[in-house]
Each structure stands twice: as structure tokens, then as C-alpha cells.
């Protein structure tokens, strides 16, 4: 122990006395370790840290799917009820859907994210309210369901943390009794939910096949996912046999809570983790190489120590303690870098990862980093220590006098390290290149609308207050008129479904004159209810026909506008304008007493709905004035700043109904950017890491080539004396560097080829074997190596043979 | 063959000049075997490097045959050197990680000799120096005398007109030294001009003329 301390002290002194070397080594390690700590803190928060629900690993989403388990859809009330009744795998099983609730009375109206859930929701979550209780099965029936559980945040913000359980609050114009307050931080099943209330499902209201629910189960202890999945599939088969018309080709797909939350980001995260491990490897290689370079300097010290009786183990320990000190110093600085880095990461891209607030440098991250520092110290220190102490004493003594041929072996090792470094950089660069190219392609996609200068706000009218659909329509008509009159507003419109905003809503329809064959589904399309000037506001081109006007109202003829995709699908060789179709949704039938026959009056360009990478879907648009809705999104195009446009919307809505909140006001550009946030996140980081790798590689290769030239000074002198020209020497040194580059690039290409397979799922219109990426990166690396060799090579060609030879 | 006129060489020392060679004028005729002698630090090696055209930082006139070396650019000098001069060093300066054969090949490789031709020449020289059996060995597998034998062989491989040797036997046993000197004698008999630096009268006796240097001055 005492010896180890002495070695450590000595190691520190050695480092102190060689500040240049120490600074370079510590900085290199700090970059490598810091990058690892930063990515690890994200991995830790999202993939490793237990979720705050008891036995969270047993909580699973249950989606409707195809019979082969592919795709996922919302679950129908009937299938939920059947699965719940028949399966043996679930300890508890709940159905729910997201909704919003306008909270009024006492203060500004606020639109809150809410969940309507069936009675077992609390059991699935496994968390008890801080005060009060969850709703019961008795309360989960229509008429008894005016109870609500609220979040800790809402309790503090709106009610000052005062006695609330047992009191009534106004939600969507109805009075709800608060029965519970959840503990701080409870945000099940996703962020920002503030109200949980009973679903009160009335099965008789829904036909089989109508689906709008999400569902979640808690597996019984000891039941595995495959078991539960298989059982659910079996039940789906039964349901299909019993209801061949409504439930053809259906299934259930279980997806654990963790997967649901991080599923999309999980693979990119592991790839990032792989990338930073490569960066660390390169850093280690550099420092190991640096240590080896110093070996020549320390040779004498080592042989003298050995002559004085030090065993090999003594010597190795001595050298390892130095590298351990380096590792720990690098680790501490790295942790500091990581702390800033993570903050920066989240700031530049808050939408990239779920729960960014959870990401922090906690004890586990610190522990991981320190462990990594120690391991790193041992890894990069072991090889030099082993090599340096290997040569026996007499050899060491002799070689310190002559040009050391033992150091030729060190050169071989250092060359190997350079090759490794180049190969690792190449893998990293190819990965970054592929993802970057893919991201580029995504950004180049034209979404079909122009997002700049457009803002939106969602408005959801409480049905208790606006019972009649025409009353709702009147509200929206007045809001639209008001907004259009505001300064800075160019055009404004309303829609039910806005791209990149709130998902999609499909509807089936019938084309008049084309009866649907028995046993086939009618065609379907994405359905939007819009007011006039919607296409103008969003910059969607009208290809044929006309836009809706304010004359398309309830009492006028039924009209519909379709997009090019729908036109192409159903009228490939005909002009669809003037053709007729019927949607005939239950709401429509209720309003008009029969399905409305609609004439196609316009065709518009295709629009991406959720992601830039989506295929174009068939879409149809119906005048909102003919099909009113209680919730709509106001879209406004204007020259004014987004904030002031949003303020205008808020003012207008307030002037019509002071109790009516607006929800999620945002610029459309922001929404599109959010949809690519994860790709942007990964691409940015990979670019940073690839840059880091290049810098480290240049430094490493430069160091090695410089060392090689020093080693070969005498040899170069001899060669010059024997007739070599300056150019010969230049070529020789650069040739040696390029040979290493060639081998490194070769190995790297093979490795990258293998690794890139993991990327397939993440790439958009880029093949994992994209020739350009591989060739470009290879050329780039070769150029970088050439650059790194240039100064040492010039130094070599300037060797004075006289001086080089004089050392005899 | 070689004529030096008033060669001067100095190193700046502070503001002053530290002269290593002063007004050195010598002539070496084709076929001569000259020994340069003098105490340590006299400037022998320096002179040899000037003759060998490694060193360009001097004043005076240097004629190689009819060619005025002092008026030439370094690159042109190198060409003359490569055609005419071979070197032998005190500590051999064989390249450690090349075999005997490969060491011998180096000068040829810098003189654009074709590969097939190189093989023939190296084979010839190996034969002539009686080291065919050693061609695949590395320098550290040879004795000092054998290493210097290879050193001499390497000096003659490009068929120079003149060989410059800086204390070629300095690191050798007297018997091994004798062998090298006899080799030089034989080469000289065959027509190669030889200039050697030596401390040994015995070695100097192999030559036909001695140039004495002391403190940078020629002495008679
Ligand atoms: N780069 C230099 N800077 C300053 N002085 C130098 C330099 N190189 C050589 N000298 C000096 O030049 C003088 C001549 O050196 P040189 O090597 O020619 O001597 P030498 O006669 O070959 O001696 P030795 O017999 O010991 O080999 C010496 O005094 C030496 O110190
Ligand atoms: Mg000398």
C-alpha cells in the first residue's frame, strides 16, 4: 500500500514536471471520457434508470395490430372489453384516451391535458394518490363519472396546495368532484397530464370496429411478454372467428412501457454510445502512443531502476500509477465537460428525447465515469508498461547507446495504434456520414405546404357549454372573422386535422356509381374539416377546381375537395371534378338524417401529415361549415412575429368567450422541426463526435510520425549520405504514413461495412453501403493523414546528414 | 581529379567565427590513396564531408575534374556525388532493419538502377566480397568486421570513382582493420581513388600520401 502511494506520488511528480505532455494527455482523455459520460447520462436516464412505478417492467401497452403483429392501431371498445374478459395474463387492464379539459372558475381559463381512463388505471400504474383515492369501478359508468384526480403541479399552481379533495372544480363547463391528488412527478403514462377522470365506457354506443382507445395492462407476476403476447393473439383469433365482418385480419401487439417511451430513440442512443466508445478508444490510442513515445526518454531510468533491483512488476506498477493519475484527471475534467455538454445538448434540441428533465449527472453517471477513467488508465497504460519493461537489462543498456533497435518494435506497436486509430475514425465517420446524408435527404423533402410565417392554436370547446354543433360552428366562425381582422394577419383558417399537429383521422367513403364489392372494405382517406382559405393559409397549391368559399354552408350543396393522391388512386384516367362521393359518418347522418352526397369541386397538392418521411396518403377535405366540430385548430399566416400573432388569437378568443382557453400555440415551422428532432439530435452529435475523432486522429498520427522521424534521423542521414534526394526522404516518410492510412482505411472499411448494417432502419433513402459516403470518408481520412505527415516529413527531408552522422 | 582552393569553414560563435578549416588547398589525383591525419577536432571529418559534398556551407573553390562545384546548386552537386562518390563510415551505419542484401541495394535504388540490373550488381559484389552466405542476415547478426565489410561493399556498389572513408577501422580489431585496409588497397589497385581519415600510422601506410591537419590548417 505504501509502495503504491509512493508510486502514485512519483507519478504525479513526473506529470507535474512534464506539463506539456500532461496537458495534452489529460485533455485528450477528458474529451474521450467526457463524450462518454454525456451520452451515458442520456442512456442512463432513458434506458437504464428504473421508471418510477412499482414493477414498471410488467406494465405494457396493448395495441391493436394486423394478424401478424405488424402496425399498431387504437383499440376498439368491444375488443378491449373482450380481451379484458378473456385473458389470464393481465393482473389489471385499463383503456384510456387523451383529451383536454378547460378548467374555469377562479383565474384565467386553462386548457389542461387530461386522460379519460377505465377503473383499473390506478392499479396498472401501481401508484396511490398522495391524498384521496383513485376512481372506482362504480364511478366508471356514465352518469356517475363526474370525479377527477388531479396532478400535484395543478394542485399547487391553481389551488395553492390548500385542501382540495372533496371540493368541486369546473371542467369543460361541468362540475367534477376532486377525489385525489397524485404525488409530485407522477406523469403516467406521459408528460404533462394534469387530470385523470373515468372513461365511463358505454359499449352500446359503439359499433364493433370503431376504435379510439389506447390500452395498458400490468402483467401478472411470472407471466412473460411472449406468453402474454401469444395469449392475446389467440384471443384476437377468437374475436375474428366470432366477428368475421368487423374484425378481419386483426391482432394485439404488446409493447412495454419503456419501449413505448424510448423505442424510437433507443437504437440511435446505442449507436451514439458506440460512437463515443470509438472516440474514447481513439483517445486511449493517442495517449498510449504518447506514453510509448516517452518510453525512449524513460529507457535509461527504467534500466537503472532495474539494475538497482526493481522487479518487472515494480516497474509496471510504477508506470501504471502514472497512467492511472492521468486517467482520473481526464475523468474529472471529462465529467465537467459532460455536465456542460448535456445542458447544451438539451438546450439546442429539447424535443429530441422524451423526458429531457430526467437527464442529469447523477451518482450512477459519476460512478460510471470514474470506473471508466480507471479502466481507461489501465488500458492505455498497460501496453506501454508491458513493452517498456520487457527488454532485459543488458539489451536496454546497450541500446540506449546505439540507435535502439528495440525501439523499432515500439515503432511497430505505434504503427499498429495508428492503424487502429484510422480504422476507428473511419467507422465513426462513415456512420456519421450516412446518418447526416440521410438527415439531409429528410430535410430536403417538400412537405407540400409552406410552414414559414404560420402559427396555430388548438381550440377545444366544452360540450357542456356548446352542446349544439351549430353553436360550435358559430363560435369558430366568429373567431375566424375576428382573427382575420387583426393587424399583421394575411390569411387565417380553421381545420380539424393540421399536419404535424395532432395525428391523423381516417374515414371510409363511397364513390357514387361504384358499389363496393361484397367482403371488401370501402376505400378510405385522411379526413379534414376546414374553413375557407385553408389552402391559401398553408400554401397548399390548388391543382384543379376551386377552394371552399363562405357560400359553402349547411344549407348549400354538399362539396368535397380531394388531394392528388386520392385522385390518382380512384380516377387515374379521368377528371374527378364533378364526380360525387359520400362519407356518411355517424355524426353526419345524425346531423343531416342521411349521408350527404358531395360533389368534388377541387383537387389540391399532396401534403405530409405526420413525418417528412411519410408516404402521401389519400386525403379529403370537407367544409367545416357543413360538418361542425367541437375542436378545431386556428391557423394564421402573417408578417407579424409569431408571438404577436398568437396574442391576436388569444385576444379574439377571449373577447368571444372569456372562459375559453387556447391550447399549444406554436409556429408551424417549429412543429415540422420537432418531427425531425431525434434525427437532428443524433446527426448533430455524431458530427461532433466525428469531428472530435478527426482532431484526435490528426494529433495522434502527427505524434507518431514525428516520433518515427526522430527515431529515423540517423537512418535518414545515412540515406542522404548514400545518395537519397530530399524528395526521396519526403516520399519515404509520407509513404510510410500513407501505408498506415491504407491499412487503417482498409480495415475500417470492412468494419464500417459490418457496423452500417445496424443503421439500416435509421437511414432514409441512403443505402448502408452508400459508395459516396465510404469513398468520401476514405479520401477525407487519407487527406487528413497526409496533412498530419507533412510537417514530420518536411522535418525529415531537412535532416542534415552531417549532424545525423556525427553522433558516432 | 579533386582540387580544393582556399577552403574555409567556420561556425558562428556568438558574434565571432569559429574556424574549423583555414585556407585548405589540396589536390587529389585519380588513382591516389590519400590518408588524412591529425588530432581529434582538427577538422578531418569536416573536410571529408566537404569533399563528399554533404556540406555546402563553406567558402573557397572546389573543382571536381573540370567542374566547379562551388558554383553549383545543391541539387546538381548531389547528382555528381551520386555518380562519383562512395562513403564508408566509422560505425558502419548499416540500416538495422534491412538485410545485408537490402543494405547493399540502397545506393542503387537511389540511382534509378533497374531491378534486374540491381540484382546482378548486388550478386556480383556479394561474390567479390565473399559474403554471399550472409546476404539474408541482419546487421546485428554480423561481427563488427563483417559489418564494415558490408559497409565497404555498399560504398563500391554504385561503382564510384572515389571512396571517402571516415575512420573505417576505428571500431574494429586490428586484425579486422587489416582486412579492410587490404580491401581498400585492392580497390585502389583496380583504379578507385581512396581518401581515408585515420589515426593509425599502420593504416596510413597502405596509402601513398598523407595530408596532415591541425586546428583546421594544413601542415606539411
Ligand atoms: N555543428 C557544429 N557547431 C560548432 N562546432 C562544430 C560543429 N561540428 C563540428 N564542430 C567543431 O569542428 C571541429 C572539427 O570537427 P571534426 O569532426 O571535423 O574533427 P575531426 O578532426 O574529425 O575529429 P575526430 O578525430 O575526433 O573525429 C571540432 O572542434 C568540432 O567541435
Ligand atoms: Mg572525425
Short mmCIF file of C-alpha atoms in Angstrom, two decimals, chain A residues 323-687:
data_model
loop_
_atom_site.label_atom_id
_atom_site.label_comp_id
_atom_site.label_asym_id
_atom_site.label_seq_id
_atom_site.Cartn_x
_atom_site.Cartn_y
_atom_site.Cartn_z
CA UNK A 323 -1.34 6.48 -16.32
CA UNK A 324 -3.94 5.99 -13.58
CA UNK A 325 -3.36 9.53 -12.41
CA UNK A 326 -3.76 10.70 -15.99
CA UNK A 327 -6.96 8.68 -16.35
CA UNK A 328 -8.52 10.09 -13.19
CA UNK A 329 -7.55 13.66 -14.04
CA UNK A 330 -9.01 13.15 -17.51
CA UNK A 331 -12.13 11.67 -15.98
CA UNK A 332 -12.73 14.59 -13.66
CA UNK A 333 -12.27 17.13 -16.42
CA UNK A 334 -14.40 14.94 -18.66
CA UNK A 335 -17.22 14.94 -16.14
CA UNK A 336 -17.13 18.70 -16.12
CA UNK A 337 -17.27 18.79 -19.91
CA UNK A 338 -20.14 16.30 -19.84
CA UNK A 339 -22.15 18.42 -17.41
CA UNK A 340 -21.90 21.42 -19.73
CA UNK A 341 -22.30 19.23 -22.78
CA UNK A 342 -25.55 17.68 -21.60
CA UNK A 343 -27.01 21.05 -20.74
CA UNK A 344 -26.06 22.30 -24.18
CA UNK A 345 -27.48 19.21 -25.84
CA UNK A 346 -30.85 19.64 -24.23
CA UNK A 347 -30.88 23.34 -24.90
CA UNK A 348 -30.25 23.02 -28.61
CA UNK A 349 -32.71 20.21 -29.04
CA UNK A 350 -35.32 19.98 -26.30
CA UNK A 351 -37.70 17.82 -28.34
CA UNK A 352 -35.24 15.14 -29.33
CA UNK A 353 -35.60 12.90 -26.33
CA UNK A 354 -38.55 12.06 -24.14
CA UNK A 355 -38.31 13.43 -20.59
CA UNK A 356 -35.25 15.66 -21.09
CA UNK A 357 -35.62 16.88 -17.49
CA UNK A 358 -34.73 13.43 -16.27
CA UNK A 359 -31.29 13.63 -17.82
CA UNK A 360 -28.71 14.60 -15.27
CA UNK A 361 -25.25 13.79 -13.99
CA UNK A 362 -26.33 11.64 -11.06
CA UNK A 363 -24.36 9.32 -8.83
CA UNK A 364 -24.58 6.48 -11.32
CA UNK A 365 -23.13 8.64 -14.08
CA UNK A 366 -20.33 9.83 -11.79
CA UNK A 367 -19.62 6.26 -10.73
CA UNK A 368 -19.63 5.06 -14.32
CA UNK A 369 -17.28 7.86 -15.36
CA UNK A 370 -14.83 7.20 -12.56
CA UNK A 371 -14.83 3.49 -13.28
CA UNK A 372 -14.28 4.26 -16.93
CA UNK A 373 -11.39 6.60 -16.08
CA UNK A 374 -9.63 3.91 -14.06
CA UNK A 375 -10.20 1.25 -16.69
CA UNK A 376 -9.07 3.70 -19.35
CA UNK A 377 -5.91 4.44 -17.38
CA UNK A 378 -5.12 0.77 -17.13
CA UNK A 379 -5.94 0.06 -20.77
CA UNK A 380 -3.79 2.75 -22.30
CA UNK A 381 -1.08 2.36 -19.67
CA UNK A 382 -0.72 -1.40 -19.75
CA UNK A 383 0.64 -1.78 -23.25
CA UNK A 384 3.45 0.76 -22.89
CA UNK A 385 4.33 -0.53 -19.42
CA UNK A 386 4.45 -4.10 -20.68
CA UNK A 387 6.58 -3.25 -23.68
CA UNK A 388 8.92 -0.97 -21.90
CA UNK A 389 9.76 -3.41 -19.16
CA UNK A 390 10.07 -6.38 -21.46
CA UNK A 391 13.57 -5.82 -22.77
CA UNK A 392 16.19 -7.22 -20.50
CA UNK A 393 18.73 -5.11 -18.80
CA UNK A 394 21.84 -5.70 -20.87
CA UNK A 395 19.93 -5.01 -24.02
CA UNK A 396 18.46 -1.85 -22.60
CA UNK A 397 21.89 -0.61 -21.56
CA UNK A 398 23.39 -1.35 -24.92
CA UNK A 399 20.52 0.08 -26.87
CA UNK A 400 20.48 3.32 -25.01
CA UNK A 401 23.89 3.90 -26.52
CA UNK A 402 23.19 2.74 -30.03
CA UNK A 403 20.27 3.55 -32.17
CA UNK A 404 17.73 1.46 -30.37
CA UNK A 405 16.57 -1.44 -32.43
CA UNK A 406 14.31 -2.41 -29.54
CA UNK A 407 12.55 0.83 -30.18
CA UNK A 408 11.95 -0.41 -33.70
CA UNK A 409 9.49 -2.75 -32.02
CA UNK A 410 7.91 0.19 -30.24
CA UNK A 411 7.57 1.80 -33.63
CA UNK A 412 5.78 -1.28 -34.91
CA UNK A 413 3.37 -1.07 -31.98
CA UNK A 414 2.82 2.62 -32.50
CA UNK A 415 2.20 1.98 -36.17
CA UNK A 416 -0.38 -0.59 -35.13
CA UNK A 417 -2.01 2.01 -32.91
CA UNK A 418 -2.18 4.45 -35.78
CA UNK A 419 -3.82 1.81 -37.95
CA UNK A 420 -6.35 1.14 -35.20
CA UNK A 421 -6.99 4.84 -34.82
CA UNK A 422 -7.57 5.36 -38.53
CA UNK A 423 -9.86 2.34 -38.72
CA UNK A 424 -11.90 3.52 -35.72
CA UNK A 425 -12.17 7.03 -37.15
CA UNK A 426 -13.34 5.65 -40.44
CA UNK A 427 -16.11 3.62 -38.84
CA UNK A 428 -17.24 6.67 -36.93
CA UNK A 429 -17.03 8.95 -39.94
CA UNK A 430 -18.91 6.56 -42.19
CA UNK A 431 -21.65 6.20 -39.60
CA UNK A 432 -21.88 9.96 -39.19
CA UNK A 433 -21.72 10.47 -42.93
CA UNK A 434 -24.54 8.04 -43.63
CA UNK A 435 -26.82 9.48 -40.97
CA UNK A 436 -26.01 13.02 -41.99
CA UNK A 437 -26.74 12.31 -45.62
CA UNK A 438 -29.97 10.65 -44.60
CA UNK A 439 -30.92 13.62 -42.42
CA UNK A 440 -30.14 15.94 -45.32
CA UNK A 441 -32.46 13.98 -47.53
CA UNK A 442 -35.21 14.22 -44.94
CA UNK A 443 -34.80 17.97 -44.66
CA UNK A 444 -34.95 18.30 -48.42
CA UNK A 445 -38.37 16.72 -48.52
CA UNK A 446 -41.08 19.13 -49.52
CA UNK A 447 -43.93 18.69 -47.04
CA UNK A 448 -46.42 20.02 -49.56
CA UNK A 449 -47.16 23.18 -47.61
CA UNK A 450 -45.21 26.30 -46.65
CA UNK A 451 -44.66 26.42 -42.91
CA UNK A 452 -42.91 29.76 -42.57
CA UNK A 453 -44.92 32.66 -41.11
CA UNK A 454 -47.74 30.36 -39.99
CA UNK A 455 -48.84 29.89 -36.38
CA UNK A 456 -51.57 27.73 -34.98
CA UNK A 457 -53.56 27.30 -31.79
CA UNK A 458 -55.88 24.45 -30.85
CA UNK A 459 -59.32 25.29 -29.50
CA UNK A 460 -61.47 22.70 -27.85
CA UNK A 461 -64.99 23.81 -26.92
CA UNK A 462 -66.51 22.20 -23.84
CA UNK A 463 -69.55 20.24 -24.99
CA UNK A 464 -71.43 21.01 -21.83
CA UNK A 465 -71.42 24.67 -22.79
CA UNK A 466 -71.58 24.33 -26.59
CA UNK A 467 -73.99 21.44 -26.88
CA UNK A 468 -75.30 22.12 -30.35
CA UNK A 469 -72.88 21.58 -33.27
CA UNK A 470 -74.17 24.74 -34.96
CA UNK A 471 -73.45 26.67 -31.81
CA UNK A 472 -69.87 25.36 -32.06
CA UNK A 473 -69.73 26.33 -35.72
CA UNK A 474 -70.90 29.80 -34.82
CA UNK A 475 -68.14 30.20 -32.25
CA UNK A 476 -65.48 29.23 -34.74
CA UNK A 477 -66.95 31.45 -37.46
CA UNK A 478 -66.79 34.45 -35.15
CA UNK A 479 -63.26 33.55 -34.01
CA UNK A 480 -62.09 33.30 -37.60
CA UNK A 481 -63.67 36.61 -38.56
CA UNK A 482 -62.06 38.25 -35.54
CA UNK A 483 -58.62 36.90 -36.29
CA UNK A 484 -58.82 37.85 -39.96
CA UNK A 485 -59.45 41.44 -38.88
CA UNK A 486 -56.36 41.59 -36.65
CA UNK A 487 -53.35 43.64 -37.81
CA UNK A 488 -50.48 41.66 -39.36
CA UNK A 489 -52.73 38.76 -40.33
CA UNK A 490 -52.67 37.91 -44.04
CA UNK A 491 -54.91 34.88 -44.12
CA UNK A 492 -56.44 32.66 -41.49
CA UNK A 493 -58.42 29.46 -41.47
CA UNK A 494 -59.64 26.56 -39.37
CA UNK A 495 -59.04 22.85 -39.61
CA UNK A 496 -59.70 19.75 -37.57
CA UNK A 497 -56.50 17.99 -38.57
CA UNK A 498 -53.37 20.05 -39.13
CA UNK A 499 -50.20 18.42 -40.47
CA UNK A 500 -47.58 17.68 -37.80
CA UNK A 501 -50.04 18.69 -35.08
CA UNK A 502 -52.46 16.16 -33.75
CA UNK A 503 -52.17 12.92 -35.60
CA UNK A 504 -54.44 11.71 -38.36
CA UNK A 505 -58.04 10.76 -38.71
CA UNK A 506 -59.11 8.38 -41.40
CA UNK A 507 -62.60 7.86 -42.73
CA UNK A 508 -64.06 5.44 -45.19
CA UNK A 509 -66.17 6.74 -48.09
CA UNK A 510 -68.14 5.52 -51.07
CA UNK A 511 -67.78 6.69 -54.61
CA UNK A 512 -71.18 7.13 -56.16
CA UNK A 513 -71.75 4.78 -59.03
CA UNK A 514 -69.10 2.38 -57.81
CA UNK A 515 -70.67 -0.06 -55.38
CA UNK A 516 -68.23 -1.78 -53.04
CA UNK A 517 -67.87 -5.47 -53.81
CA UNK A 518 -69.06 -7.76 -51.02
CA UNK A 519 -66.40 -8.75 -48.50
CA UNK A 520 -64.12 -5.86 -49.39
CA UNK A 521 -63.52 -2.70 -47.43
CA UNK A 522 -64.71 0.61 -48.83
CA UNK A 523 -61.85 2.98 -49.76
CA UNK A 524 -60.59 5.28 -47.05
CA UNK A 525 -58.77 8.58 -46.78
CA UNK A 526 -57.49 11.06 -44.25
CA UNK A 527 -60.31 13.37 -43.39
CA UNK A 528 -60.17 17.09 -42.62
CA UNK A 529 -62.89 19.59 -41.92
CA UNK A 530 -61.70 23.04 -42.94
CA UNK A 531 -62.98 26.52 -43.47
CA UNK A 532 -62.27 28.71 -46.49
CA UNK A 533 -58.74 29.90 -47.34
CA UNK A 534 -57.16 26.91 -45.59
CA UNK A 535 -55.07 26.04 -48.64
CA UNK A 536 -54.06 29.65 -49.14
CA UNK A 537 -53.03 29.95 -45.50
CA UNK A 538 -50.88 26.83 -45.64
CA UNK A 539 -49.59 27.45 -49.15
CA UNK A 540 -51.02 24.20 -50.47
CA UNK A 541 -51.45 24.50 -54.24
CA UNK A 542 -54.90 24.03 -55.79
CA UNK A 543 -54.28 21.83 -58.83
CA UNK A 544 -57.76 21.93 -60.28
CA UNK A 545 -61.20 23.28 -59.45
CA UNK A 546 -61.78 25.69 -56.62
CA UNK A 547 -61.32 26.31 -52.91
CA UNK A 548 -64.27 26.34 -50.50
CA UNK A 549 -65.92 29.69 -50.10
CA UNK A 550 -68.07 31.21 -47.41
CA UNK A 551 -71.02 30.20 -49.59
CA UNK A 552 -70.37 26.50 -48.87
CA UNK A 553 -72.62 26.22 -45.83
CA UNK A 554 -75.01 23.84 -44.16
CA UNK A 555 -77.84 24.63 -46.47
CA UNK A 556 -75.89 24.65 -49.72
CA UNK A 557 -74.96 21.60 -51.80
CA UNK A 558 -72.52 19.08 -50.32
CA UNK A 559 -68.98 19.59 -51.58
CA UNK A 560 -65.60 17.96 -51.05
CA UNK A 561 -62.00 18.66 -52.12
CA UNK A 562 -59.59 15.79 -52.63
CA UNK A 563 -55.83 15.62 -52.95
CA UNK A 564 -53.85 14.39 -55.95
CA UNK A 565 -53.10 11.08 -54.31
CA UNK A 566 -56.79 10.26 -53.89
CA UNK A 567 -57.46 11.42 -57.44
CA UNK A 568 -54.69 9.22 -58.77
CA UNK A 569 -55.92 6.21 -56.79
CA UNK A 570 -59.57 6.34 -57.83
CA UNK A 571 -59.67 8.34 -61.07
CA UNK A 572 -56.36 7.52 -62.66
CA UNK A 573 -57.56 8.31 -66.19
CA UNK A 574 -60.49 10.60 -65.52
CA UNK A 575 -61.13 14.08 -64.28
CA UNK A 576 -62.55 13.67 -60.75
CA UNK A 577 -64.02 17.18 -60.71
CA UNK A 578 -67.79 16.89 -60.70
CA UNK A 579 -67.76 13.26 -59.50
CA UNK A 580 -69.60 12.54 -56.26
CA UNK A 581 -68.78 10.66 -53.08
CA UNK A 582 -70.37 10.11 -49.69
CA UNK A 583 -68.64 9.85 -46.32
CA UNK A 584 -71.67 9.15 -44.21
CA UNK A 585 -70.07 9.26 -40.77
CA UNK A 586 -72.44 8.65 -37.81
CA UNK A 587 -72.17 12.37 -36.95
CA UNK A 588 -73.12 13.36 -40.48
CA UNK A 589 -76.10 11.03 -40.52
CA UNK A 590 -77.15 12.39 -37.15
CA UNK A 591 -76.95 15.98 -38.40
CA UNK A 592 -78.50 15.57 -41.82
CA UNK A 593 -80.66 12.50 -41.29
CA UNK A 594 -78.84 10.72 -44.14
CA UNK A 595 -75.39 10.52 -45.73
CA UNK A 596 -74.63 13.67 -47.70
CA UNK A 597 -73.74 13.30 -51.34
CA UNK A 598 -70.72 15.51 -52.01
CA UNK A 599 -69.51 16.82 -55.31
CA UNK A 600 -65.74 17.00 -55.86
CA UNK A 601 -65.07 20.67 -56.54
CA UNK A 602 -61.29 20.83 -56.25
CA UNK A 603 -58.04 18.92 -56.26
CA UNK A 604 -55.10 20.07 -54.15
CA UNK A 605 -51.45 19.05 -53.85
CA UNK A 606 -50.34 16.24 -51.56
CA UNK A 607 -49.28 17.03 -48.01
CA UNK A 608 -47.17 15.16 -45.47
CA UNK A 609 -49.25 14.62 -42.34
CA UNK A 610 -47.05 13.38 -39.50
CA UNK A 611 -43.49 12.93 -40.68
CA UNK A 612 -41.50 14.23 -43.59
CA UNK A 613 -40.66 10.67 -44.47
CA UNK A 614 -44.28 9.51 -44.66
CA UNK A 615 -45.82 8.39 -47.91
CA UNK A 616 -48.51 10.64 -49.31
CA UNK A 617 -51.96 9.50 -48.25
CA UNK A 618 -55.25 9.96 -50.00
CA UNK A 619 -56.99 12.86 -48.32
CA UNK A 620 -60.35 14.53 -48.46
CA UNK A 621 -61.45 17.91 -47.16
CA UNK A 622 -64.99 18.89 -46.18
CA UNK A 623 -66.21 22.40 -45.33
CA UNK A 624 -66.34 22.82 -41.55
CA UNK A 625 -69.47 24.85 -42.12
CA UNK A 626 -71.11 21.63 -43.35
CA UNK A 627 -69.59 19.36 -40.66
CA UNK A 628 -69.01 21.31 -37.44
CA UNK A 629 -66.69 20.08 -34.70
CA UNK A 630 -66.18 21.00 -31.08
CA UNK A 631 -62.42 21.12 -31.50
CA UNK A 632 -60.56 22.89 -34.26
CA UNK A 633 -57.17 24.37 -34.92
CA UNK A 634 -56.83 28.00 -35.94
CA UNK A 635 -54.07 28.59 -38.48
CA UNK A 636 -52.85 32.10 -39.22
CA UNK A 637 -50.37 33.32 -41.81
CA UNK A 638 -48.98 36.76 -41.17
CA UNK A 639 -45.97 39.00 -41.41
CA UNK A 640 -46.01 39.76 -37.70
CA UNK A 641 -43.83 37.89 -35.21
CA UNK A 642 -45.29 34.51 -34.16
CA UNK A 643 -45.79 35.73 -30.57
CA UNK A 644 -47.87 38.69 -31.65
CA UNK A 645 -49.97 36.53 -33.99
CA UNK A 646 -50.59 34.14 -31.13
CA UNK A 647 -51.53 37.06 -28.92
CA UNK A 648 -54.05 38.20 -31.50
CA UNK A 649 -55.65 34.76 -31.45
CA UNK A 650 -55.78 34.79 -27.67
CA UNK A 651 -57.40 38.24 -27.63
CA UNK A 652 -60.04 37.33 -30.18
CA UNK A 653 -60.99 34.09 -28.40
CA UNK A 654 -61.13 35.89 -25.07
CA UNK A 655 -63.43 38.55 -26.48
CA UNK A 656 -65.89 35.89 -27.65
CA UNK A 657 -65.79 33.71 -24.53
CA UNK A 658 -63.57 34.74 -21.59
CA UNK A 659 -63.75 31.18 -20.22
CA UNK A 660 -62.35 29.63 -23.38
CA UNK A 661 -58.61 28.76 -23.38
CA UNK A 662 -56.42 28.13 -26.41
CA UNK A 663 -54.05 25.16 -26.47
CA UNK A 664 -50.49 24.65 -27.61
CA UNK A 665 -49.99 27.82 -29.66
CA UNK A 666 -46.97 27.18 -31.92
CA UNK A 667 -45.27 28.21 -35.12
CA UNK A 668 -45.77 25.62 -37.84
CA UNK A 669 -42.04 25.65 -38.57
CA UNK A 670 -41.34 24.63 -35.00
CA UNK A 671 -43.73 21.73 -35.35
CA UNK A 672 -42.03 20.47 -38.51
CA UNK A 673 -38.62 20.88 -36.87
CA UNK A 674 -39.85 18.88 -33.88
CA UNK A 675 -40.79 15.99 -36.07
CA UNK A 676 -37.14 15.60 -37.08
CA UNK A 677 -35.71 16.46 -33.67
CA UNK A 678 -34.44 12.94 -32.92
CA UNK A 679 -32.68 12.70 -36.29
CA UNK A 680 -31.23 16.17 -35.81
CA UNK A 681 -30.09 15.21 -32.33
CA UNK A 682 -28.30 12.09 -33.49
CA UNK A 683 -26.83 13.71 -36.58
CA UNK A 684 -25.54 16.73 -34.64
CA UNK A 685 -23.94 14.57 -32.00
CA UNK A 686 -22.40 12.20 -34.47
CA UNK A 687 -20.98 15.14 -36.34
#
